[in-house]
Coordinates of C-alpha atoms and ligand atoms in Angstrom, one line a residue:
M143 CA 67.3 46.6 21.4
P144 CA 66.1 50.3 21.7
K145 CA 63.1 50.5 24.3
D146 CA 60.8 51.5 21.4
G147 CA 61.0 47.7 20.4
H148 CA 60.5 45.9 23.4
K149 CA 57.1 48.8 23.6
K150 CA 55.8 47.4 20.2
E151 CA 56.7 43.9 20.4
H152 CA 54.8 43.5 24.0
I153 CA 51.8 44.9 22.8
A154 CA 52.4 42.6 19.6
T155 CA 52.6 39.2 22.2
E156 CA 49.4 40.5 24.2
A157 CA 47.3 40.9 20.9
L158 CA 48.2 37.3 19.9
K159 CA 47.8 35.8 23.4
K160 CA 44.1 37.8 23.0
S161 CA 43.2 36.3 20.1
E162 CA 44.4 33.0 20.6
E163 CA 41.8 32.9 24.3
R164 CA 39.2 34.1 21.6
Y165 CA 39.9 31.8 19.0
K166 CA 40.0 28.6 21.8
A167 CA 36.6 30.5 23.3
F168 CA 35.1 30.1 20.3
I169 CA 36.5 26.3 19.3
A170 CA 35.5 25.4 23.3
Q171 CA 31.5 27.3 22.6
S172 CA 31.4 25.6 18.8
T173 CA 28.8 22.8 18.6
E174 CA 31.0 21.1 15.9
G175 CA 33.1 19.0 15.9
I176 CA 37.0 20.5 15.7
W177 CA 39.8 18.7 15.0
R178 CA 43.3 18.2 14.2
F179 CA 44.5 14.6 13.0
E180 CA 48.1 14.5 13.1
L181 CA 50.3 12.1 11.2
E182 CA 53.0 9.8 13.2
K183 CA 55.1 10.0 10.2
Q184 CA 54.9 12.5 7.6
I185 CA 54.1 10.9 3.6
S186 CA 54.5 12.1 0.4
I187 CA 51.8 13.2 -1.8
K188 CA 52.9 11.3 -4.8
S189 CA 52.3 8.2 -2.8
S190 CA 49.4 6.1 -4.6
F191 CA 46.3 6.4 -3.0
K192 CA 45.8 2.8 -1.4
K193 CA 49.0 4.0 0.0
Q194 CA 47.8 7.2 1.3
I195 CA 44.7 5.3 2.7
D196 CA 46.5 2.7 4.8
H197 CA 49.3 5.1 5.8
F198 CA 46.3 7.6 7.6
Y199 CA 44.8 4.4 9.4
T200 CA 48.8 3.3 10.9
Y201 CA 49.7 6.5 11.6
G202 CA 46.6 9.2 11.9
Y203 CA 45.7 10.2 15.9
L204 CA 43.8 12.9 17.0
A205 CA 45.9 15.7 18.2
E206 CA 43.2 18.3 19.4
C207 CA 39.9 19.0 19.4
N208 CA 36.6 20.5 21.4
D209 CA 34.5 18.9 24.0
A210 CA 31.8 18.7 21.2
M211 CA 33.4 16.3 19.1
A212 CA 34.6 14.8 22.1
H213 CA 30.2 14.3 22.7
M214 CA 30.3 13.0 19.4
Y215 CA 32.1 10.2 20.5
G216 CA 30.3 9.9 24.2
F217 CA 32.7 10.8 25.6
T218 CA 32.7 14.1 28.2
T219 CA 35.7 15.8 28.1
S220 CA 38.4 16.2 24.8
Q221 CA 40.7 14.9 27.0
D222 CA 39.0 11.6 27.0
I223 CA 39.8 11.0 23.2
I224 CA 42.8 13.3 22.5
G225 CA 45.2 10.7 21.7
A226 CA 42.6 8.2 20.2
R227 CA 43.5 6.8 16.6
L228 CA 41.8 6.9 12.7
S229 CA 41.8 3.8 12.9
D230 CA 39.3 3.7 16.4
L231 CA 36.9 6.2 14.6
L232 CA 36.6 5.8 10.9
I233 CA 35.4 2.6 10.3
R234 CA 37.9 0.8 8.2
T235 CA 35.9 -2.0 6.7
D236 CA 32.6 0.6 5.5
K237 CA 33.1 1.3 1.5
N238 CA 31.9 5.0 2.1
N239 CA 35.3 5.5 4.1
T240 CA 37.4 4.5 1.5
L241 CA 35.5 6.6 -1.1
Y242 CA 35.8 10.0 1.7
L243 CA 39.7 9.5 2.0
T244 CA 40.2 9.1 -1.8
E245 CA 38.0 12.3 -2.6
F246 CA 40.0 14.0 -0.1
I247 CA 43.4 13.3 -1.8
R248 CA 42.1 13.6 -4.7
S249 CA 40.3 17.2 -3.9
Q250 CA 44.0 17.9 -3.1
Y251 CA 43.6 17.9 0.6
K252 CA 40.9 19.9 1.0
L253 CA 37.2 18.8 0.9
S254 CA 34.1 20.1 1.6
E255 CA 31.0 18.6 3.3
Y256 CA 31.8 14.7 3.2
E257 CA 30.4 12.2 4.9
S258 CA 33.1 10.0 7.0
H259 CA 31.0 6.5 8.6
E260 CA 32.3 5.9 12.5
K261 CA 31.5 4.8 15.6
D262 CA 31.8 5.7 19.0
K263 CA 33.0 4.5 21.9
D264 CA 29.8 2.2 22.8
G265 CA 29.7 0.7 19.5
N266 CA 27.0 2.9 17.9
F267 CA 27.1 4.1 14.4
H268 CA 27.2 7.7 13.7
I269 CA 27.4 9.8 10.1
F270 CA 29.2 12.7 10.8
Q271 CA 29.9 15.8 8.2
N272 CA 33.3 16.4 7.6
N273 CA 34.9 19.9 6.0
L274 CA 38.8 19.6 6.1
T275 CA 42.0 20.5 5.3
G276 CA 44.9 18.6 4.7
I277 CA 48.6 20.8 5.4
V278 CA 51.2 19.1 2.8
E279 CA 54.6 21.4 3.3
D280 CA 57.8 20.7 0.6
G281 CA 55.5 17.7 -0.7
M282 CA 54.9 16.1 2.4
L283 CA 51.5 15.6 3.8
K284 CA 51.6 16.4 7.5
R285 CA 48.6 17.3 9.5
A286 CA 44.1 18.4 8.9
W287 CA 41.8 19.9 10.6
G288 CA 38.6 20.2 10.2
T289 CA 34.9 20.3 11.7
Q290 CA 32.1 18.0 11.6
R291 CA 28.8 17.2 12.6
D292 CA 26.3 14.9 13.6
I293 CA 24.2 14.4 10.8
T294 CA 23.2 10.2 12.1
K295 CA 19.9 11.5 13.0
Q296 CA 18.5 13.7 10.1
K297 CA 20.4 11.1 7.8
R298 CA 18.1 8.4 9.7
A299 CA 15.5 9.9 9.4
E300 CA 15.2 10.8 5.7
Q301 CA 16.3 7.2 4.7
Q302 CA 13.6 5.5 6.8
Q303 CA 11.0 8.3 5.0
L304 CA 11.9 6.7 1.5
F305 CA 12.3 3.1 2.7
L306 CA 8.8 3.8 3.8
E307 CA 7.6 4.6 0.7
K308 CA 9.4 1.9 -0.8
A309 CA 7.6 -0.4 1.2
S310 CA 4.5 1.0 0.8
N311 CA 4.7 0.9 -2.9
M312 CA 5.7 -2.3 -3.2
L313 CA 3.7 -3.5 -0.2
V314 CA 0.0 -2.5 -2.3
I315 CA 1.5 -4.8 -5.5
S316 CA 0.4 -8.6 -4.8
L317 CA -2.4 -10.3 -3.8
D318 CA -0.7 -13.3 -2.9
Q319 CA -0.1 -13.3 0.9
Q320 CA 3.7 -15.3 0.3
F321 CA 4.9 -13.4 -1.8
T322 CA 3.9 -10.6 -0.6
L323 CA 6.0 -11.4 2.8
Q324 CA 9.2 -12.5 0.5
Q325 CA 8.8 -9.1 -0.6
I326 CA 8.7 -7.6 2.5
A327 CA 11.7 -9.7 3.7
K328 CA 14.4 -8.9 1.2
L329 CA 12.6 -5.0 1.5
L330 CA 13.9 -5.3 5.0
V331 CA 17.8 -7.2 4.6
P332 CA 19.9 -5.5 4.2
Y333 CA 18.6 -2.1 5.6
L334 CA 17.5 -3.1 9.0
A335 CA 18.6 -6.5 9.5
D336 CA 21.2 -8.7 8.7
Y337 CA 18.5 -11.4 8.8
C338 CA 14.5 -11.1 9.5
R339 CA 12.0 -13.5 10.2
I340 CA 8.6 -12.7 9.4
A341 CA 6.0 -14.9 10.9
I342 CA 1.6 -15.2 9.9
T343 CA -1.3 -16.9 12.4
G344 CA -3.9 -18.9 10.8
E345 CA -7.8 -18.6 12.2
D346 CA -6.3 -21.4 15.0
N347 CA -3.3 -18.3 16.2
K348 CA -0.8 -21.2 15.3
I349 CA 2.1 -20.2 12.8
K350 CA 0.6 -20.4 9.2
E351 CA 3.5 -18.6 7.0
I352 CA 6.8 -18.2 8.1
T353 CA 10.1 -16.8 5.8
V354 CA 13.9 -15.8 6.8
S355 CA 15.7 -13.5 4.8
H356 CA 19.5 -13.1 5.3
S357 CA 22.1 -10.7 3.4
D358 CA 24.5 -14.2 2.9
P359 CA 22.3 -17.0 2.2
T360 CA 24.5 -19.7 3.3
Q361 CA 23.6 -18.6 7.2
V362 CA 19.6 -19.7 6.2
T363 CA 20.2 -22.7 7.8
L364 CA 22.1 -22.2 10.9
V365 CA 19.2 -19.6 11.1
E366 CA 16.9 -21.4 11.1
A367 CA 18.2 -23.9 13.7
L368 CA 18.0 -21.4 16.1
F369 CA 14.6 -20.6 15.9
D370 CA 13.8 -24.9 16.3
S371 CA 16.3 -24.5 19.2
Y372 CA 14.0 -22.1 20.9
K373 CA 10.6 -22.3 19.3
N374 CA 9.4 -25.6 21.8
I375 CA 11.1 -23.9 24.9
P376 CA 7.8 -22.9 27.0
N377 CA 7.7 -19.8 28.7
I378 CA 10.4 -18.4 26.4
T379 CA 11.7 -15.1 27.2
H380 CA 11.8 -13.4 23.2
G381 CA 11.8 -13.9 20.0
V382 CA 8.4 -14.9 17.8
P383 CA 6.6 -17.0 19.7
K384 CA 7.1 -14.5 22.7
I385 CA 5.4 -11.9 20.9
L386 CA 2.6 -13.6 19.1
Q387 CA 1.8 -14.3 22.6
S388 CA 2.8 -11.0 24.2
G389 CA 1.0 -8.5 21.3
K390 CA 4.4 -6.2 22.5
S391 CA 7.3 -5.7 20.8
E392 CA 10.9 -6.2 22.2
M393 CA 14.6 -5.3 21.7
I394 CA 18.1 -6.6 23.3
P395 CA 20.0 -4.0 22.3
K396 CA 23.3 -5.7 22.5
I397 CA 24.0 -9.0 23.1
D398 CA 26.7 -9.7 25.0
D399 CA 27.6 -13.1 27.5
N400 CA 25.8 -11.2 29.8
V401 CA 22.6 -11.1 28.2
L402 CA 23.4 -14.7 27.1
K403 CA 23.7 -15.8 31.0
K404 CA 20.3 -15.6 31.1
F405 CA 20.0 -17.9 28.4
K406 CA 22.2 -20.9 29.5
T407 CA 18.8 -22.9 30.5
S408 CA 19.3 -23.2 26.4
K409 CA 22.4 -24.5 25.7
Q410 CA 21.7 -25.2 22.4
L411 CA 20.6 -21.7 21.7
V412 CA 23.5 -19.9 23.6
T413 CA 25.6 -21.7 20.9
F414 CA 23.7 -21.0 17.7
V415 CA 23.3 -17.5 18.6
K416 CA 27.0 -17.5 18.9
K417 CA 27.8 -19.4 15.9
I418 CA 25.4 -16.8 14.1
G419 CA 27.5 -14.2 15.5
L420 CA 24.3 -12.0 17.3
K421 CA 25.1 -8.6 18.2
S422 CA 21.3 -6.7 18.6
Y423 CA 18.2 -8.1 18.2
M424 CA 14.6 -6.2 18.3
G425 CA 10.8 -7.8 17.1
V426 CA 7.8 -6.6 16.6
P427 CA 3.8 -7.9 16.5
L428 CA 1.9 -7.6 13.4
I429 CA -1.4 -5.8 15.0
A430 CA -4.6 -5.7 12.9
R431 CA -7.9 -4.8 14.0
G432 CA -6.5 -5.5 17.2
K433 CA -5.4 -8.8 16.7
T434 CA -1.8 -9.7 16.7
I435 CA -1.6 -11.4 12.6
G436 CA 2.2 -12.3 13.3
A437 CA 5.7 -11.0 14.3
I438 CA 8.5 -9.8 12.6
T439 CA 12.1 -10.1 13.7
F440 CA 15.3 -8.5 13.4
S441 CA 18.7 -9.1 13.8
S442 CA 21.9 -7.8 13.3
I443 CA 25.8 -8.9 13.2
Q444 CA 27.3 -6.4 12.2
D445 CA 29.8 -4.6 14.5
H446 CA 28.4 -1.1 14.7
R447 CA 24.6 -2.1 14.7
Y448 CA 23.0 -1.7 17.9
Y449 CA 19.3 -1.3 17.8
T450 CA 17.9 1.9 19.3
K451 CA 14.8 2.8 20.6
E452 CA 14.2 4.8 17.5
D453 CA 14.9 1.9 15.3
L454 CA 12.2 0.3 17.3
Q455 CA 9.8 2.8 16.7
F456 CA 10.2 3.1 13.3
T457 CA 9.9 -0.8 12.8
E458 CA 7.1 -0.7 14.9
E459 CA 5.5 1.7 12.3
L460 CA 6.8 0.0 9.1
A461 CA 4.9 -3.2 11.1
R462 CA 1.9 -1.3 11.2
R463 CA 1.7 -0.5 7.6
I464 CA 2.6 -4.5 6.7
A465 CA -0.5 -5.5 9.1
L466 CA -2.3 -3.5 7.1
T467 CA -1.3 -4.3 4.0
I468 CA -1.9 -8.3 5.2
D469 CA -5.4 -7.6 6.6
N470 CA -6.5 -6.2 3.8
V471 CA -5.6 -8.8 1.3
R472 CA -7.3 -11.2 3.5
L473 CA -10.4 -9.4 3.7
F474 CA -10.7 -9.3 -0.2
K475 CA -9.8 -13.0 -0.2
E476 CA -12.4 -13.1 2.3
A477 CA -14.8 -10.1 0.7
Q478 CA -14.3 -12.4 -2.8
E479 CA -14.8 -15.3 -1.4
A480 CA -18.0 -14.6 0.0
I481 CA -18.8 -13.0 -3.6
T482 CA -18.6 -16.0 -5.4
L483 CA -20.8 -18.2 -3.0
R484 CA -23.1 -15.5 -3.7
D485 CA -22.9 -15.7 -6.8
D486 CA -23.6 -19.5 -7.2
F487 CA -26.2 -19.3 -4.7
I488 CA -28.1 -17.1 -7.2
S489 CA -27.5 -19.5 -10.2
V490 CA -28.2 -22.0 -8.2
A491 CA -31.4 -20.8 -7.1
S492 CA -32.8 -19.3 -10.1
H493 CA -32.2 -22.2 -11.9
E494 CA -34.5 -24.5 -9.2
L495 CA -37.4 -22.0 -8.7
K496 CA -37.8 -21.9 -12.8
T497 CA -39.6 -25.1 -12.7
P498 CA -41.7 -25.0 -10.1
V499 CA -42.8 -21.3 -11.5
T500 CA -43.7 -22.9 -14.9
S501 CA -46.3 -25.6 -13.9
V502 CA -48.1 -23.0 -11.3
K503 CA -48.1 -20.9 -14.3
I504 CA -49.2 -23.7 -16.4
F505 CA -52.0 -24.8 -13.7
T506 CA -53.1 -21.2 -12.6
Q507 CA -54.2 -21.0 -16.7
V508 CA -55.7 -24.2 -17.0
L509 CA -58.0 -23.4 -13.3
Q510 CA -58.4 -20.2 -14.7
K511 CA -59.6 -22.2 -18.1
H512 CA -62.0 -23.7 -16.1
A513 CA -63.5 -20.6 -13.9
D514 CA -64.1 -19.3 -17.2
E515 CA -65.9 -22.2 -18.3
N516 CA -68.0 -22.2 -15.2
G517 CA -69.0 -19.0 -15.3
D518 CA -67.0 -18.5 -12.2
K519 CA -66.2 -14.8 -12.0
K520 CA -64.8 -14.1 -8.3
A521 CA -62.5 -17.1 -9.0
S522 CA -61.6 -16.2 -12.4
L523 CA -60.1 -12.2 -11.7
S524 CA -58.3 -13.6 -8.5
L525 CA -56.4 -16.0 -11.1
E526 CA -55.3 -13.6 -13.1
K527 CA -54.0 -11.3 -10.3
M528 CA -52.2 -14.2 -9.5
D529 CA -51.0 -15.1 -13.1
K530 CA -49.7 -11.2 -12.9
Q531 CA -48.1 -12.1 -9.7
I532 CA -46.9 -15.2 -11.6
N533 CA -45.5 -13.3 -14.2
K534 CA -43.9 -11.0 -12.3
L535 CA -41.9 -13.7 -10.0
T536 CA -40.7 -15.3 -13.4
E537 CA -39.1 -12.0 -14.7
L538 CA -37.5 -12.1 -11.1
I539 CA -36.0 -15.2 -11.6
Y540 CA -35.6 -14.2 -15.3
N541 CA -33.0 -11.5 -14.0
L542 CA -31.7 -13.5 -11.2
L543 CA -30.7 -16.5 -14.1
N544 CA -29.2 -13.6 -16.3
I545 CA -26.9 -11.6 -13.1
A546 CA -25.4 -15.7 -12.9
K547 CA -25.1 -15.5 -16.5
I548 CA -23.6 -12.2 -16.8
Q549 CA -20.7 -13.2 -13.8
T550 CA -19.3 -16.4 -15.8
G551 CA -19.6 -14.5 -19.3
R552 CA -22.3 -16.9 -20.2
L553 CA -25.1 -14.4 -21.1
E554 CA -25.5 -15.8 -24.7
F555 CA -27.3 -13.4 -27.4
N556 CA -29.1 -14.3 -30.5
E557 CA -29.0 -11.2 -33.1
K558 CA -30.3 -10.9 -35.9
V559 CA -31.5 -7.3 -37.9
F560 CA -34.6 -6.4 -36.6
D561 CA -36.6 -2.9 -37.7
F562 CA -36.2 -1.0 -34.2
D563 CA -39.3 1.5 -34.4
Q564 CA -41.6 -2.0 -34.7
M565 CA -39.7 -3.5 -31.9
V566 CA -39.9 -0.3 -29.6
H567 CA -43.8 0.5 -30.3
E568 CA -44.1 -3.5 -29.0
A569 CA -42.2 -2.8 -25.7
V570 CA -44.7 0.1 -25.3
D571 CA -48.2 -0.9 -25.8
V572 CA -47.0 -3.9 -23.9
M573 CA -46.3 -1.7 -21.0
Q574 CA -49.2 0.4 -21.8
H575 CA -51.1 -2.4 -20.5
M576 CA -49.1 -2.4 -17.0
T577 CA -50.0 1.1 -15.6
T578 CA -53.6 2.5 -15.3
K579 CA -52.3 5.7 -14.5
H580 CA -49.5 6.9 -16.5
T581 CA -49.8 7.9 -20.6
L582 CA -47.1 6.1 -22.6
Q583 CA -46.2 9.1 -24.8
L584 CA -44.1 7.7 -27.6
Q585 CA -42.9 10.9 -30.3
G586 CA -39.9 10.3 -32.8
I587 CA -38.8 8.0 -35.5
T588 CA -35.3 5.9 -36.3
N589 CA -36.8 4.1 -39.8
K590 CA -33.6 1.8 -38.8
K591 CA -32.6 -1.3 -39.3
I592 CA -29.9 -2.5 -36.8
R593 CA -28.1 -5.8 -35.6
G594 CA -28.8 -7.2 -31.9
D595 CA -30.6 -9.3 -29.6
E596 CA -33.9 -8.1 -30.1
D597 CA -35.6 -9.6 -27.2
R598 CA -32.6 -8.6 -24.9
I599 CA -32.9 -5.0 -26.3
G600 CA -36.8 -5.1 -26.0
Q601 CA -35.5 -6.3 -22.5
V602 CA -33.7 -3.0 -21.2
L603 CA -36.4 -0.8 -22.9
S604 CA -38.9 -3.0 -20.5
N605 CA -36.6 -1.6 -18.0
L606 CA -36.4 1.4 -17.9
I607 CA -40.1 1.8 -18.7
S608 CA -41.4 0.0 -16.0
N609 CA -38.9 2.2 -13.7
A610 CA -40.0 5.4 -14.8
I611 CA -43.2 4.4 -14.0
K612 CA -42.4 2.7 -11.0
Y613 CA -40.6 5.7 -9.5
S614 CA -43.1 8.3 -10.4
P615 CA -46.0 7.2 -8.9
T616 CA -47.7 10.8 -8.2
S617 CA -47.2 11.6 -12.2
D618 CA -49.6 10.6 -15.4
K619 CA -47.0 10.4 -18.3
V620 CA -43.7 8.7 -19.4
I621 CA -42.2 10.3 -22.6
I622 CA -40.4 7.6 -24.9
T623 CA -38.5 9.7 -27.8
L624 CA -36.4 8.2 -30.1
T625 CA -33.7 10.3 -32.2
T626 CA -31.6 9.0 -34.6
K627 CA -27.9 10.6 -35.6
K628 CA -25.3 9.5 -38.9
D629 CA -24.1 6.3 -37.1
S630 CA -26.8 5.5 -34.5
I631 CA -29.8 5.7 -33.0
G632 CA -30.7 6.8 -29.4
V633 CA -34.1 6.0 -27.0
S634 CA -34.4 8.1 -23.8
V635 CA -37.3 7.9 -21.3
Q636 CA -38.2 10.9 -18.9
D637 CA -40.5 10.5 -16.2
F638 CA -41.9 13.1 -13.8
G639 CA -41.3 11.3 -10.6
I640 CA -39.0 11.0 -7.2
G641 CA -35.7 11.3 -9.1
M642 CA -31.9 11.2 -8.1
D643 CA -29.4 13.1 -6.6
R644 CA -26.4 12.9 -9.2
E645 CA -24.0 11.0 -6.7
H646 CA -26.6 8.1 -7.1
L647 CA -26.0 8.8 -10.9
D648 CA -23.6 5.8 -11.7
K649 CA -23.9 3.4 -9.2
I650 CA -27.0 2.5 -9.9
F651 CA -26.2 0.9 -12.6
H652 CA -24.2 -1.8 -10.3
R653 CA -24.9 -4.7 -9.0
F654 CA -27.7 -5.0 -6.4
Y655 CA -27.1 -1.1 -5.5
R656 CA -30.5 0.5 -5.0
V657 CA -31.0 5.1 -3.8
S658 CA -31.4 4.0 0.3
S659 CA -33.4 7.2 0.3
N660 CA -35.9 6.5 -2.9
T661 CA -35.8 2.8 -2.8
D662 CA -38.0 2.1 1.0
K663 CA -40.7 0.3 1.4
T664 CA -42.7 1.4 -1.9
F665 CA -41.1 0.5 -3.9
P666 CA -39.7 -3.1 -4.4
G667 CA -37.0 -3.9 -6.2
L668 CA -33.6 -6.5 -6.4
G669 CA -31.5 -3.3 -8.0
I670 CA -30.1 -5.5 -11.1
G671 CA -32.5 -5.0 -13.5
L672 CA -30.3 -1.6 -14.4
Y673 CA -27.4 -3.4 -14.1
I674 CA -28.6 -6.1 -16.7
S675 CA -29.4 -3.4 -18.5
N676 CA -25.9 -2.0 -18.6
E677 CA -24.9 -5.2 -19.9
I678 CA -27.2 -5.8 -22.4
I679 CA -26.0 -2.1 -24.3
K680 CA -22.6 -2.6 -23.6
R681 CA -22.7 -6.0 -25.6
H682 CA -24.5 -3.9 -28.4
N683 CA -21.4 -1.7 -27.9
G684 CA -23.7 1.3 -26.8
R685 CA -23.9 3.4 -24.3
L686 CA -26.8 3.6 -21.4
W687 CA -27.1 6.7 -19.3
A688 CA -29.1 8.9 -16.8
E689 CA -29.3 12.2 -16.2
S690 CA -31.7 13.9 -12.8
K691 CA -32.6 15.7 -9.9
T692 CA -34.5 14.9 -6.5
G693 CA -37.8 15.1 -7.1
Y694 CA -37.8 16.6 -10.9
G695 CA -38.2 13.1 -12.3
S696 CA -35.2 11.1 -14.8
T697 CA -34.5 10.6 -18.3
F698 CA -32.6 7.4 -19.2
Y699 CA -31.1 7.2 -22.3
F700 CA -29.7 4.7 -24.4
T701 CA -27.0 5.0 -28.1
M702 CA -26.4 2.1 -30.6
P703 CA -24.7 1.8 -32.8
I704 CA -25.7 1.5 -36.7
N705 CA -23.9 -1.5 -38.3
Q706 CA -22.3 -1.0 -41.8
G707 CA -25.2 -2.1 -44.3
E708 CA -27.9 -1.5 -41.5
K709 CA -28.4 1.9 -42.4
Ligands
ADP1768 P1 -35.0 -1.7 -8.8 O1 -35.7 -1.1 -9.4 O2 -35.1 -2.9 -8.3 O3 -34.1 -1.3 -7.5 P2 -32.6 -1.1 -11.1 O4 -31.5 -1.5 -10.9 O5 -34.2 -1.3 -11.8 O6 -33.4 -1.9 -9.9 O7 -32.5 0.6 -10.2 C1 -31.4 0.6 -9.6 C2 -31.8 2.2 -8.7 O8 -32.3 2.5 -9.0 C3 -33.5 1.8 -7.7 O9 -33.6 0.8 -6.4 C4 -33.7 3.4 -8.0 O10 -32.9 3.7 -7.1 C5 -32.8 3.9 -9.0 N1 -33.5 4.1 -10.1 C6 -33.5 3.1 -10.8 N2 -34.8 4.0 -12.0 C7 -34.9 5.2 -11.3 C8 -36.4 6.2 -11.9 N3 -36.7 6.4 -12.8 N4 -35.9 7.3 -11.1 C9 -35.7 7.2 -9.8 N5 -34.4 6.5 -9.3 C10 -34.2 5.8 -10.0

């Protein structure tokens, strides 16, 4: 060979060496796992998918990789992992991995961004994202090169977020506690556990409800037996009773013989744990308003599912939401019960008050007659005042009775056709007698007859006028206006009194609602008049509303349809 040839060859070898060094440095520094898998025996790419996949698991081994790859499996350097079989790393029973390898073959051995489910040296589960290329020579697959990234944490965070959203949606759907618990249990298995137990305590802090869910329903009896074997052991170190007592979360990441040794006091318990195949365990308390109201335990029987600190944190967050839901359901039920009790009380009390007040009224009238006959003016005046107060009392009782009837849907209506203008005139006349300060100005006319309960509609009008008088102590007039449209009549009652802010305009029609700033001691009342009025107008298919501004007075309106034939 000429001298020149030698030199060229030397330069080429040097260049190659340099490039190889650069390549090695690149591989060593990369944070991605870089690998080469070899097949001890090559396989024809014409073989069936199943045969090829079986072949990969049997003959595939890791021939080369960088340290980053070794770290992903819990090893320190590449030397610790090189030689590992594919079947040591890739979980063969996992369906995702069958799909992964199938896709690898289908794509003619060039696959990008595909997930694999693998386990590290301690058996912990990982999700890797892979890019890989197979080397095919003469129709035979020989090896594959690839890179991979550990996306377990990111994937888990995404899944957990989704799960929390799903759980939160589910948690609001029912007020039936037992049903809610079953739904939650179903949600947790198999996503977070192979079986889980939810226990809820009652008032006396004892377990009131308990639900078990297992991915394999035939195992439920065994799981129940395990619980029975330890639930009454005093000072038990783990499990529902312990969590209920301590109010703290707990975890046994890996249940092995060492751990089981500690439970040797209860042989039965150890037998059950082994029978069930328990691998990992965690439990969290359900805490609402500082009180432990229950506990959830999560158990894994899968080889590659070992609970981690992150899992525990996540379940604690989930438990917070579940506890909140359960607590809300409880509070809601308690509130409902209290409301029923209150309504019952109002109904009974107002009923009981009616009879004595009616007698008092009759006797007052008798006494007044006597006083008038005897010319006792002083007594007569007092008895007249007394009678007015009795009227107020009667109205109050009447309103309370009505409210109870509305609640139970028993407010009866006596419908007939009546002259609307006449009804308004009479009501205004009566109300004019109640005030010496205000002039009630009635304007407009409807000329309509309408169908409805005359007394009750009159009651609405009286109520609006009496409010207008009550809440305008320094003004001297109230304006009542009648209007009519093609299909409806309308009434407005305007005062020039204290008024109110916008935010109250809807709420004043709720039961017992009073605007606190404008109803101090100067304005007695119960906050039920407008509620009843609104119910009455609604029952006549009409509408009642208000416009108001603090310091400028209020106008209350109601409209009612004119029934066909009554126009
Ligand atoms: P009550 O007057 O017995 O409290 P209502 O149901 O008739 O009960 O009224 C509810 C609340 O609405 C009152 O407490 C008051 O705060 C407010 N309100 C009603 N009418 C007027 C009015 N004309 N002007 C100002 N505030 C009013």
